[in-house]
Amino acid sequence: MSASNPTSAGGPLLEGPHDPEHDPTAAYALEPEYVAALTARLVATSGRTVPVRSPLSGAPLAHVPQSSDEDVEEAFVRARRAQESWARTSLEERSAAMLRLHDLVLDRQDEIIDLIVWESGKARKHAFDEPLHVALTARYYARTAHEHLDTRRRLGVVPGLTRVEVNRVPKGVVGIISPWNYPFTMAICDGLPALLAGNAVVAKPDAQTMLSALLAAKLLEEAGFPRDLWQVVAGPGSAVGPAIIGRADYICFTGSTATGKRVAQGCAERLIGCSLELGGKNPMLVLRDANLEKAAEGAVRASFSNAGQLCVSMERLFVADQVYDRFMERFVARTEAMTLGATLEWGNDMGSLISQEQLDVVTHHVEEAVAKGARVLTGGRARPDLGPYFFEPTILEGVTPDMACFKDETFGPVISVYRFHDESDAVARANEGEFGLNAAIYSQDGTRARAMARHIKAGTVNINEAFGATFASVDAPMGGMRQSGLGRRQGSEGIHRYTESQSVATQRLIRFAPMLGMSDAAYAKVMTANLRLMKKLGRA
C-alpha cells in the first residue's frame, strides 16, 4: 500500500499557513468567519461549546455551541410556525426550491467536499459521493412530486355513486438524527422528501461532524427554503435525542442497532412513527462464473470505501471454491496497490477512520482474530505515520464464530473471506446472524443471480456491484430487514413515510341504510345481491 503525505490544497473556506514547521499536519485551518457563519444556524444558547478536531491530523476545527432542552423546545416552536405556512405552498414552489438546491450543491461541491474531508477524514473521492447523492435526491423528488403526493382516486363501494379520494397530508415536524460517516448526505437527504411533503425538520447531526450538516442547512436557506423550516440543534445524543423524540411527529434515525432500539421505544411510548436504518454485517458472494477482475475491483470498493465506515459496505466475502485462489490473488493485489493518505487532494483510495473509538474497535477485532488463529492476508495494523486514526485495509482468512469480527459489525476497513462449494450453502451462510441491510452477488449469469437475490435476507442486493447501484437508484426503496432497521428511504416509501394518508368519500343519491320504506331484512337482501353481482362483473 502506498501512502501520500498529509497536505492540503486550501480553498475558499481555509486560511493558512499555521506554523507548519512545528505542526506540518496543520498547515491550514478553517476560517473563523466561516465557522461562525455555519454555527449561527444552530439553536444553541446554553453557552457551552464542544471542540471538534479533524481526524486527518487532530488539528482543531471549531468549537460547536451546544443546545439545551429549552433550545430544542424553541427549535420546535419555530419549526411548527414555519410548517403551517409551508404546508400551504404549492408543489411547484417546493419543487423549484429542490431544483435550486440541486444546482447549488453541484456549484459548491468543492467547498462541500473540502469540509467533509476535514471533518470525517475520508478520501476525497468518497466525499464526492455525498454532494452527488444530495443532488440526485433533490432532483428526483422535485421531478416526481406530483406522482407521490397528488390526491388519488380510489374505488368507491357503489360504482358511480361513491367517490373516494386519498390525500397525502404532512405529519408536521420531523425529527432527523443523523450519523457521522456520511455527514453531508445523511444530514440532509432524508429530510428532502420530508420538506417536499410539506413538513418542517428539526435535525440533530452527530457531534463529530456538525459543520458539514450546518453547511447543508445553510444551502437549503440559500436555495429558497424558509429559514425556520429546517432547525439544527447540537448536543449529546443521550440528552438531545430524547428531547427531539418527545416533541416530533415522526423520527428518522440512522445509526447503530442498539441506539435504534432505544429510539423505537421512545417513539412507541408516544405512538409516533419512525424509520430506522441500522447496522449490518453485509455479505458479498463471488460465484464460480464471476468475472474475477470485476469482482476483485468491486470487493475493494465494497470493503474499503470510506475506510469501511459505510452501513452498506461488505464485511463478509464468500468465494466459490472453483475460483477462490485466482480471485484472492487479484483481490489482495488490488488491496495492496491502494493509496492511503490524509489529504484534501484527489488520488487517495482510502482515508482515515473517524476517531480513536473507531480505531480501537477495528484494532480489537483484528488482534483478537489473529490471536485465535485467523490469518492476515494483507494489512492488519494501524498507521499513525499517516494520521492518528489510520488503519490499513485488511483481509482476514480463517475467521471462526468465536471471534468478534465474525458476527459483530466492525465498521472499519476489515473483511473476512470464506470458501464455499455449494451455492445454497453460501446463501444460508450469508443469511446467518441478525442483520439484513445490503448484499452483493457477482456472476455473469444475471438471471441466476437475480433469482438467488430473492433468497438473501437483505433490504438491497446488488448484482455485479457492491452498493452503488441500489443506493444511487433513488426511485427504488433502500433499507434493512431484521436487526438492520425499519422502513425505507428513497422512492415512494421514502416520502410517504412523512405523510398521513387521508381518505375522503363523497356519497351521492343513496344512503347506507333502508330507503323508501324498505325493511331491514329487505335491505340486507338487496345488499347481498349487490355483492354477488359485483363479483360476477369482476369488480374488486
Coordinates of C-alpha atoms in Angstrom, one line a residue:
M1 CA 0.0 0.0 0.0
S2 CA 1.4 3.4 -0.9
A3 CA 1.0 6.5 1.2
S4 CA 0.7 10.1 0.4
N5 CA 2.0 12.9 2.7
P6 CA -0.6 14.8 4.7
T7 CA -1.0 18.1 2.9
S8 CA -3.8 20.4 2.0
A9 CA -4.6 22.5 -1.1
G10 CA -6.5 25.1 0.8
G11 CA -9.7 26.5 -0.6
P12 CA -12.4 29.1 -0.1
L13 CA -13.1 28.0 3.5
L14 CA -9.5 27.7 4.6
E15 CA -6.8 30.0 5.9
G16 CA -3.1 29.3 6.4
P17 CA -0.3 28.6 6.9
H18 CA -0.3 28.0 10.7
D19 CA 3.3 27.3 11.7
P20 CA 3.7 24.1 9.6
E21 CA 7.4 23.8 10.8
H22 CA 6.1 22.8 14.3
D23 CA 2.9 21.1 13.1
P24 CA 3.2 20.0 9.5
T25 CA -0.2 18.3 9.5
A26 CA -2.0 21.5 10.5
A27 CA -0.8 23.7 7.6
Y28 CA -4.3 25.1 7.2
A29 CA -7.3 25.8 9.4
L30 CA -10.9 26.8 8.9
E31 CA -11.5 30.5 8.8
P32 CA -13.2 31.7 12.0
E33 CA -15.7 33.8 10.0
Y34 CA -16.6 30.7 8.0
V35 CA -17.2 28.6 11.2
A36 CA -19.2 31.5 12.7
A37 CA -21.5 31.7 9.7
L38 CA -22.2 27.9 10.0
T39 CA -22.7 27.7 13.7
A40 CA -25.0 30.7 13.5
R41 CA -27.6 28.2 12.1
L42 CA -27.7 26.4 15.4
V43 CA -30.4 26.8 18.0
A44 CA -27.9 26.8 20.9
T45 CA -27.9 29.4 23.8
S46 CA -26.6 27.3 26.6
G47 CA -23.2 29.0 26.5
R48 CA -21.4 25.6 26.4
T49 CA -19.3 24.6 23.4
V50 CA -17.6 21.3 22.4
P51 CA -14.3 21.3 20.4
V52 CA -14.2 19.5 17.1
R53 CA -10.9 18.2 15.7
S54 CA -10.0 16.8 12.3
P55 CA -9.3 13.1 12.1
L56 CA -6.8 13.8 9.4
S57 CA -4.3 15.3 11.9
G58 CA -6.0 16.0 15.1
A59 CA -6.0 19.7 14.3
P60 CA -8.8 21.8 15.9
L61 CA -11.6 22.8 13.5
A62 CA -14.2 24.6 15.7
H63 CA -15.9 25.0 19.0
V64 CA -19.5 24.0 18.4
P65 CA -22.2 25.6 20.6
Q66 CA -24.4 23.1 22.5
S67 CA -28.2 23.1 22.8
S68 CA -30.2 22.9 26.0
D69 CA -33.6 21.3 26.4
E70 CA -35.1 24.8 26.1
D71 CA -33.3 25.3 22.8
V72 CA -34.8 22.1 21.5
E73 CA -38.2 23.3 22.5
E74 CA -37.6 26.7 20.8
A75 CA -36.5 24.8 17.6
F76 CA -39.8 23.0 17.5
V77 CA -41.8 26.2 18.2
R78 CA -40.0 27.9 15.2
A79 CA -40.4 24.8 13.0
R80 CA -44.1 24.4 13.7
R81 CA -44.8 28.0 12.9
A82 CA -42.9 27.7 9.6
Q83 CA -44.5 24.4 8.7
E84 CA -48.0 25.8 8.9
S85 CA -47.4 28.3 6.1
W86 CA -45.1 25.9 4.2
A87 CA -47.8 23.2 4.0
R88 CA -50.0 25.7 2.1
T89 CA -47.4 26.3 -0.6
S90 CA -47.8 24.6 -4.0
L91 CA -45.8 21.5 -5.0
E92 CA -44.4 23.6 -7.8
E93 CA -42.9 26.1 -5.4
R94 CA -41.5 23.3 -3.2
S95 CA -40.1 21.5 -6.3
A96 CA -38.5 24.7 -7.6
A97 CA -36.6 25.1 -4.3
M98 CA -35.4 21.5 -4.6
L99 CA -34.0 22.1 -8.1
R100 CA -32.3 25.3 -7.0
L101 CA -30.7 23.2 -4.2
H102 CA -29.6 20.7 -6.9
D103 CA -27.7 23.4 -8.7
L104 CA -26.2 24.9 -5.6
V105 CA -24.8 21.6 -4.4
L106 CA -23.2 20.9 -7.7
D107 CA -21.8 24.5 -8.0
R108 CA -20.4 24.4 -4.4
Q109 CA -19.2 20.8 -4.4
D110 CA -15.5 21.8 -3.9
E111 CA -16.4 23.7 -0.7
I112 CA -18.7 20.8 0.4
I113 CA -16.1 18.1 -0.2
D114 CA -13.3 20.1 1.5
L115 CA -15.4 20.4 4.6
I116 CA -16.4 16.7 4.6
V117 CA -12.8 15.6 4.3
W118 CA -11.7 17.9 7.1
E119 CA -14.4 16.7 9.4
S120 CA -14.6 12.9 8.5
G121 CA -11.0 12.2 7.3
K122 CA -12.3 10.2 4.3
A123 CA -10.7 10.2 0.9
R124 CA -11.8 13.0 -1.5
K125 CA -13.3 10.6 -4.0
H126 CA -15.6 9.1 -1.3
A127 CA -16.5 12.6 -0.1
F128 CA -17.6 13.4 -3.7
D129 CA -20.3 10.8 -3.3
E130 CA -22.1 13.0 -0.9
P131 CA -23.0 16.1 -2.9
L132 CA -23.7 13.7 -5.8
H133 CA -26.2 11.8 -3.8
V134 CA -27.9 15.0 -2.5
A135 CA -28.2 16.4 -6.0
L136 CA -29.7 13.1 -7.2
T137 CA -32.2 13.0 -4.4
A138 CA -33.2 16.7 -4.8
R139 CA -33.8 16.3 -8.5
Y140 CA -35.7 13.0 -8.2
Y141 CA -38.2 14.2 -5.6
A142 CA -38.6 17.6 -7.4
R143 CA -39.4 15.8 -10.7
T144 CA -41.7 13.2 -9.1
A145 CA -43.6 15.4 -6.6
H146 CA -47.0 15.0 -8.2
E147 CA -46.5 11.3 -8.7
H148 CA -46.0 10.8 -5.0
L149 CA -48.2 13.5 -3.4
D150 CA -51.2 14.3 -5.6
T151 CA -54.6 13.3 -4.5
R152 CA -55.6 9.9 -5.9
R153 CA -59.0 8.4 -6.8
R154 CA -59.9 5.0 -5.4
L155 CA -62.7 2.6 -6.0
G156 CA -66.0 3.5 -4.2
V157 CA -68.3 0.9 -2.7
V158 CA -71.1 1.8 -5.1
P159 CA -69.9 2.4 -8.7
G160 CA -70.8 5.9 -9.9
L161 CA -72.4 6.9 -6.6
T162 CA -69.4 6.7 -4.1
R163 CA -66.4 8.9 -4.9
V164 CA -63.3 8.2 -2.9
E165 CA -60.1 10.2 -2.9
V166 CA -56.9 9.7 -0.8
N167 CA -54.9 12.8 0.2
R168 CA -51.3 12.8 1.4
V169 CA -51.2 15.1 4.5
P170 CA -47.8 16.1 6.0
K171 CA -47.2 14.8 9.5
G172 CA -45.9 18.2 10.8
V173 CA -42.4 18.4 12.3
V174 CA -40.0 15.6 11.5
G175 CA -37.0 14.8 13.8
I176 CA -33.9 13.6 12.0
I177 CA -31.0 12.1 13.9
S178 CA -28.1 11.6 11.5
P179 CA -24.6 9.9 11.8
W180 CA -21.1 11.0 11.2
N181 CA -20.0 8.6 8.5
Y182 CA -21.6 10.5 5.6
P183 CA -22.1 13.8 7.3
F184 CA -23.4 15.9 4.5
T185 CA -25.8 13.5 2.7
M186 CA -27.1 11.7 5.8
A187 CA -27.8 15.1 7.4
I188 CA -30.0 16.3 4.5
C189 CA -31.1 13.5 2.1
D190 CA -33.7 12.0 4.4
G191 CA -35.1 15.5 5.1
L192 CA -35.6 16.5 1.5
P193 CA -38.7 14.3 0.9
A194 CA -40.0 15.5 4.3
L195 CA -39.8 19.1 3.1
L196 CA -41.3 18.3 -0.2
A197 CA -44.3 16.6 1.5
G198 CA -44.9 19.9 3.5
N199 CA -43.2 19.1 6.8
A200 CA -40.6 21.0 8.8
V201 CA -37.5 19.4 10.2
V202 CA -35.6 19.6 13.5
A203 CA -32.2 17.9 12.9
K204 CA -29.6 16.6 15.3
P205 CA -26.4 15.7 13.4
D206 CA -23.6 13.7 15.1
A207 CA -21.3 15.8 17.3
Q208 CA -18.2 14.8 15.3
T209 CA -19.4 16.3 12.0
M210 CA -21.7 19.2 12.8
L211 CA -20.1 21.6 10.4
S212 CA -21.0 19.6 7.2
A213 CA -24.6 19.3 8.4
L214 CA -24.7 23.0 9.1
L215 CA -23.4 23.8 5.7
A216 CA -26.3 21.6 4.3
A217 CA -28.8 23.7 6.3
K218 CA -27.2 26.9 5.0
L219 CA -27.5 25.7 1.4
L220 CA -31.2 24.9 2.0
E221 CA -31.8 28.5 3.0
E222 CA -29.8 29.8 0.1
A223 CA -32.0 27.6 -2.2
G224 CA -35.1 29.4 -1.0
F225 CA -36.5 27.2 1.8
P226 CA -37.7 29.3 4.7
R227 CA -35.0 29.6 7.3
D228 CA -37.1 28.3 10.2
L229 CA -38.3 25.3 8.3
W230 CA -35.0 23.5 9.0
Q231 CA -33.8 23.8 12.5
V232 CA -30.5 22.3 13.8
V233 CA -29.6 21.5 17.4
A234 CA -26.4 20.1 18.9
G235 CA -25.6 18.1 21.9
P236 CA -25.1 14.6 23.3
G237 CA -27.4 12.0 21.7
S238 CA -28.4 10.8 25.2
A239 CA -29.8 14.2 26.0
V240 CA -30.9 15.9 22.8
G241 CA -32.2 12.7 21.2
P242 CA -35.0 12.0 23.8
A243 CA -35.8 15.8 23.7
I244 CA -36.4 15.5 20.0
I245 CA -38.3 12.2 20.2
G246 CA -40.5 13.8 22.9
R247 CA -41.7 16.6 20.6
A248 CA -41.5 15.3 17.0
D249 CA -44.4 13.9 14.9
Y250 CA -42.1 11.4 13.2
I251 CA -38.5 10.3 13.7
C252 CA -35.9 9.3 11.1
F253 CA -32.8 7.8 12.6
T254 CA -29.6 6.4 11.1
G255 CA -27.1 4.7 13.4
S256 CA -26.4 1.7 15.4
T257 CA -28.9 -1.1 16.1
A258 CA -28.5 -0.6 19.9
T259 CA -29.4 3.1 19.7
G260 CA -32.1 2.4 17.1
K261 CA -33.9 0.1 19.6
R262 CA -34.0 2.9 22.2
V263 CA -35.3 5.4 19.5
A264 CA -38.0 2.9 18.6
Q265 CA -39.0 2.5 22.3
G266 CA -39.3 6.3 22.7
C267 CA -41.4 6.6 19.6
A268 CA -43.7 3.7 20.7
E269 CA -44.3 5.5 24.0
R270 CA -45.7 8.4 22.1
L271 CA -47.4 6.3 19.3
I272 CA -45.4 8.2 16.6
G273 CA -43.9 6.5 13.6
C274 CA -40.2 6.1 12.9
S275 CA -37.8 4.8 10.2
L276 CA -34.5 3.3 11.3
E277 CA -31.5 2.4 9.2
L278 CA -29.3 0.5 11.5
G279 CA -26.2 -1.8 11.5
G280 CA -25.1 -4.5 9.1
K281 CA -22.7 -7.4 8.6
N282 CA -23.1 -7.4 4.8
P283 CA -22.2 -10.4 2.7
M284 CA -20.7 -10.5 -0.8
L285 CA -20.9 -13.7 -2.9
V286 CA -18.5 -14.4 -5.8
L287 CA -19.9 -17.2 -7.8
R288 CA -17.9 -19.7 -9.9
D289 CA -18.8 -17.9 -13.2
A290 CA -18.0 -14.4 -12.0
N291 CA -15.8 -12.0 -13.9
L292 CA -12.9 -12.1 -11.4
E293 CA -11.3 -8.8 -12.4
K294 CA -14.7 -7.0 -12.0
A295 CA -15.3 -8.9 -8.7
A296 CA -11.9 -8.1 -7.3
E297 CA -12.3 -4.4 -8.1
G298 CA -15.8 -4.4 -6.6
A299 CA -14.6 -6.2 -3.5
V300 CA -12.1 -3.4 -2.9
R301 CA -14.8 -0.7 -3.1
A302 CA -17.2 -2.9 -1.2
S303 CA -14.8 -3.4 1.7
F304 CA -12.8 -0.2 1.9
S305 CA -14.8 2.7 0.7
N306 CA -14.8 5.4 3.4
A307 CA -12.4 3.1 5.3
G308 CA -15.3 0.6 5.7
Q309 CA -17.3 3.1 7.6
L310 CA -20.4 2.7 5.4
C311 CA -23.6 0.9 6.6
V312 CA -23.8 -0.9 3.3
S313 CA -20.1 -1.9 3.0
M314 CA -19.1 -5.6 2.9
E315 CA -17.6 -7.3 5.9
R316 CA -18.1 -11.0 4.8
L317 CA -16.9 -12.3 1.5
F318 CA -17.9 -15.8 0.3
V319 CA -16.0 -17.1 -2.8
A320 CA -16.7 -20.3 -4.8
D321 CA -14.0 -23.0 -4.4
Q322 CA -13.6 -23.2 -8.2
V323 CA -12.3 -19.6 -8.4
Y324 CA -11.1 -18.9 -4.8
D325 CA -7.3 -18.9 -5.4
R326 CA -7.5 -16.9 -8.6
F327 CA -9.9 -14.3 -7.1
M328 CA -7.9 -13.9 -3.9
E329 CA -4.7 -13.3 -5.8
R330 CA -6.4 -10.4 -7.6
F331 CA -8.2 -9.1 -4.5
V332 CA -5.0 -9.0 -2.4
A333 CA -3.0 -7.4 -5.2
R334 CA -5.6 -4.6 -5.7
T335 CA -5.8 -4.0 -1.9
E336 CA -2.0 -3.7 -1.6
A337 CA -1.9 -1.3 -4.5
M338 CA -4.3 1.2 -2.7
T339 CA -3.0 4.7 -1.9
L340 CA -3.7 5.9 1.6
G341 CA -3.4 9.5 2.7
A342 CA -4.6 12.3 4.9
T343 CA -5.1 15.0 2.3
L344 CA -7.8 17.1 0.7
E345 CA -6.4 16.1 -2.8
W346 CA -7.8 13.6 -5.3
G347 CA -5.8 10.5 -5.7
N348 CA -6.2 8.7 -2.3
D349 CA -8.0 5.4 -2.4
M350 CA -8.7 5.4 1.4
G351 CA -8.6 7.9 4.2
S352 CA -8.8 7.8 7.9
L353 CA -11.2 6.4 10.5
I354 CA -13.2 9.0 12.3
S355 CA -12.0 8.6 15.9
Q356 CA -9.9 6.8 18.5
E357 CA -13.1 4.8 19.5
Q358 CA -13.5 3.5 15.9
L359 CA -9.8 2.7 15.7
D360 CA -10.0 0.8 19.0
V361 CA -12.9 -1.4 17.7
V362 CA -11.0 -2.2 14.4
T363 CA -7.8 -3.0 16.2
H364 CA -9.5 -5.2 18.7
H365 CA -11.4 -7.2 16.0
V366 CA -8.1 -7.8 14.1
E367 CA -5.9 -8.6 17.0
E368 CA -8.4 -10.9 18.7
A369 CA -9.0 -12.8 15.4
V370 CA -5.2 -13.2 14.9
A371 CA -4.7 -14.4 18.5
K372 CA -7.4 -17.1 17.9
G373 CA -5.9 -18.3 14.7
A374 CA -7.1 -16.1 11.8
R375 CA -4.6 -15.2 9.1
V376 CA -3.9 -11.7 7.8
L377 CA -3.5 -11.8 4.1
T378 CA -2.7 -8.1 3.9
G379 CA -2.9 -5.1 6.2
G380 CA -3.7 -5.7 9.8
R381 CA -2.1 -2.7 11.5
A382 CA -2.6 0.9 12.5
R383 CA -0.7 3.6 10.6
P384 CA 0.0 6.5 13.0
D385 CA 2.6 7.8 10.5
L386 CA -0.3 8.8 8.2
G387 CA -2.7 10.2 10.8
P388 CA -3.9 9.5 14.3
Y389 CA -6.7 7.1 13.3
F390 CA -5.4 5.3 10.2
F391 CA -5.7 1.6 9.9
E392 CA -4.6 -0.4 6.8
P393 CA -7.2 -2.1 4.6
T394 CA -7.2 -5.6 6.0
I395 CA -8.2 -9.0 4.6
L396 CA -8.6 -11.9 7.0
E397 CA -8.9 -15.6 6.3
G398 CA -9.8 -18.4 8.7
V399 CA -12.2 -16.3 10.8
T400 CA -14.3 -18.5 13.1
P401 CA -17.6 -18.0 15.1
D402 CA -15.7 -17.5 18.4
M403 CA -14.1 -14.3 17.0
A404 CA -15.8 -10.8 17.5
C405 CA -15.3 -9.9 13.8
F406 CA -17.3 -13.0 12.8
K407 CA -20.7 -11.6 13.8
D408 CA -20.2 -8.1 15.2
E409 CA -20.2 -5.1 12.9
T410 CA -16.6 -3.8 12.6
F411 CA -17.4 -0.6 10.7
G412 CA -13.9 -0.4 9.5
P413 CA -11.5 -1.5 6.7
V414 CA -11.6 -5.2 7.6
I415 CA -13.2 -8.1 5.6
S416 CA -13.3 -11.8 6.4
V417 CA -13.1 -14.2 3.4
Y418 CA -14.7 -17.7 3.3
R419 CA -14.7 -20.5 0.8
F420 CA -17.9 -22.2 -0.3
H421 CA -18.7 -25.1 -2.6
D422 CA -22.5 -25.2 -2.8
E423 CA -24.4 -22.0 -3.7
S424 CA -27.3 -22.9 -1.5
D425 CA -24.9 -23.2 1.4
A426 CA -23.4 -19.8 0.5
V427 CA -26.8 -18.2 0.7
A428 CA -27.5 -19.9 4.0
R429 CA -24.2 -18.6 5.4
A430 CA -24.9 -15.1 4.0
N431 CA -28.2 -15.1 5.9
E432 CA -26.6 -16.1 9.2
G433 CA -26.8 -13.6 12.1
E434 CA -29.3 -10.9 12.9
F435 CA -28.7 -8.3 10.3
G436 CA -30.1 -7.8 6.8
L437 CA -29.1 -4.4 5.2
N438 CA -27.2 -5.0 2.0
A439 CA -25.7 -7.8 -0.1
A440 CA -23.9 -8.3 -3.4
I441 CA -23.6 -11.1 -5.9
Y442 CA -21.0 -11.4 -8.7
S443 CA -22.0 -13.6 -11.6
Q444 CA -22.1 -13.4 -15.4
D445 CA -25.5 -15.0 -15.3
G446 CA -27.7 -12.1 -14.3
T447 CA -30.9 -14.2 -14.4
R448 CA -29.5 -16.7 -12.0
A449 CA -28.0 -14.0 -9.7
R450 CA -31.3 -12.2 -9.5
A451 CA -33.1 -15.4 -8.6
M452 CA -30.6 -16.0 -5.9
A453 CA -31.1 -12.5 -4.6
R454 CA -34.7 -13.3 -3.6
H455 CA -33.4 -15.8 -1.1
I456 CA -31.0 -13.4 0.6
K457 CA -32.4 -11.6 3.7
A458 CA -31.3 -8.1 2.9
G459 CA -33.2 -4.9 2.0
T460 CA -30.9 -4.3 -1.0
V461 CA -29.0 -6.7 -3.2
N462 CA -26.6 -5.5 -5.9
I463 CA -25.6 -7.7 -8.9
N464 CA -22.1 -7.2 -10.1
E465 CA -21.7 -4.1 -7.9
A466 CA -21.1 -3.6 -4.2
F467 CA -23.7 -1.0 -3.1
G468 CA -23.8 1.9 -5.6
A469 CA -26.4 0.5 -7.9
T470 CA -29.1 0.4 -5.3
F471 CA -28.0 3.3 -3.2
A472 CA -27.8 5.7 -6.1
S473 CA -31.1 4.5 -7.8
V474 CA -33.3 6.8 -5.7
D475 CA -36.5 5.6 -7.3
A476 CA -36.0 2.3 -5.5
P477 CA -36.5 1.9 -1.7
M478 CA -33.4 1.4 0.4
G479 CA -33.4 0.0 4.0
G480 CA -32.9 -3.1 6.2
M481 CA -34.5 -6.3 7.2
R482 CA -34.3 -7.9 10.7
Q483 CA -32.0 -6.0 13.1
S484 CA -30.9 -3.7 10.3
G485 CA -33.9 -1.5 10.7
L486 CA -37.4 -0.5 9.9
G487 CA -38.9 1.5 7.0
R488 CA -37.2 2.7 3.8
R489 CA -35.6 5.8 2.4
Q490 CA -35.8 6.7 -1.3
G491 CA -38.6 6.1 -3.8
S492 CA -42.3 6.4 -2.9
E493 CA -41.7 4.8 0.5
G494 CA -39.1 7.4 1.3
I495 CA -41.6 10.3 1.0
H496 CA -44.8 8.6 2.1
R497 CA -43.3 7.8 5.5
Y498 CA -43.6 11.6 6.2
T499 CA -47.3 11.8 5.3
E500 CA -50.6 10.6 6.7
S501 CA -53.0 9.0 4.2
Q502 CA -56.4 10.6 4.5
S503 CA -59.5 9.1 2.8
V504 CA -62.3 11.4 1.7
A505 CA -65.5 9.8 0.4
T506 CA -68.5 11.6 -1.1
Q507 CA -71.8 9.7 -1.3
R508 CA -74.5 10.5 -3.9
L509 CA -78.2 9.7 -4.1
I510 CA -78.4 6.7 -1.8
R511 CA -77.5 6.1 1.8
F512 CA -76.2 3.0 3.6
A513 CA -79.5 2.3 5.3
P514 CA -83.0 1.2 4.3
M515 CA -84.7 3.7 2.0
L516 CA -88.2 4.3 0.6
G517 CA -90.0 2.2 3.3
M518 CA -87.7 -0.8 2.8
S519 CA -87.4 -3.1 5.8
D520 CA -84.0 -4.0 7.4
A521 CA -84.5 -7.6 6.1
A522 CA -85.2 -6.4 2.5
Y523 CA -82.2 -4.0 2.7
A524 CA -79.9 -6.9 3.7
K525 CA -81.2 -9.0 0.7
V526 CA -80.6 -6.1 -1.7
M527 CA -77.0 -5.5 -0.4
T528 CA -76.3 -9.3 -0.6
A529 CA -77.5 -9.4 -4.2
N530 CA -75.4 -6.4 -5.0
L531 CA -72.2 -8.1 -3.6
R532 CA -72.9 -11.2 -5.7
L533 CA -73.4 -9.0 -8.8
M534 CA -70.2 -7.1 -8.2
K535 CA -68.3 -10.4 -8.1
K536 CA -69.8 -11.7 -11.4
L537 CA -68.9 -8.4 -13.0
G538 CA -65.3 -8.9 -11.9
R539 CA -65.2 -5.8 -9.7
A540 CA -62.7 -5.6 -6.9

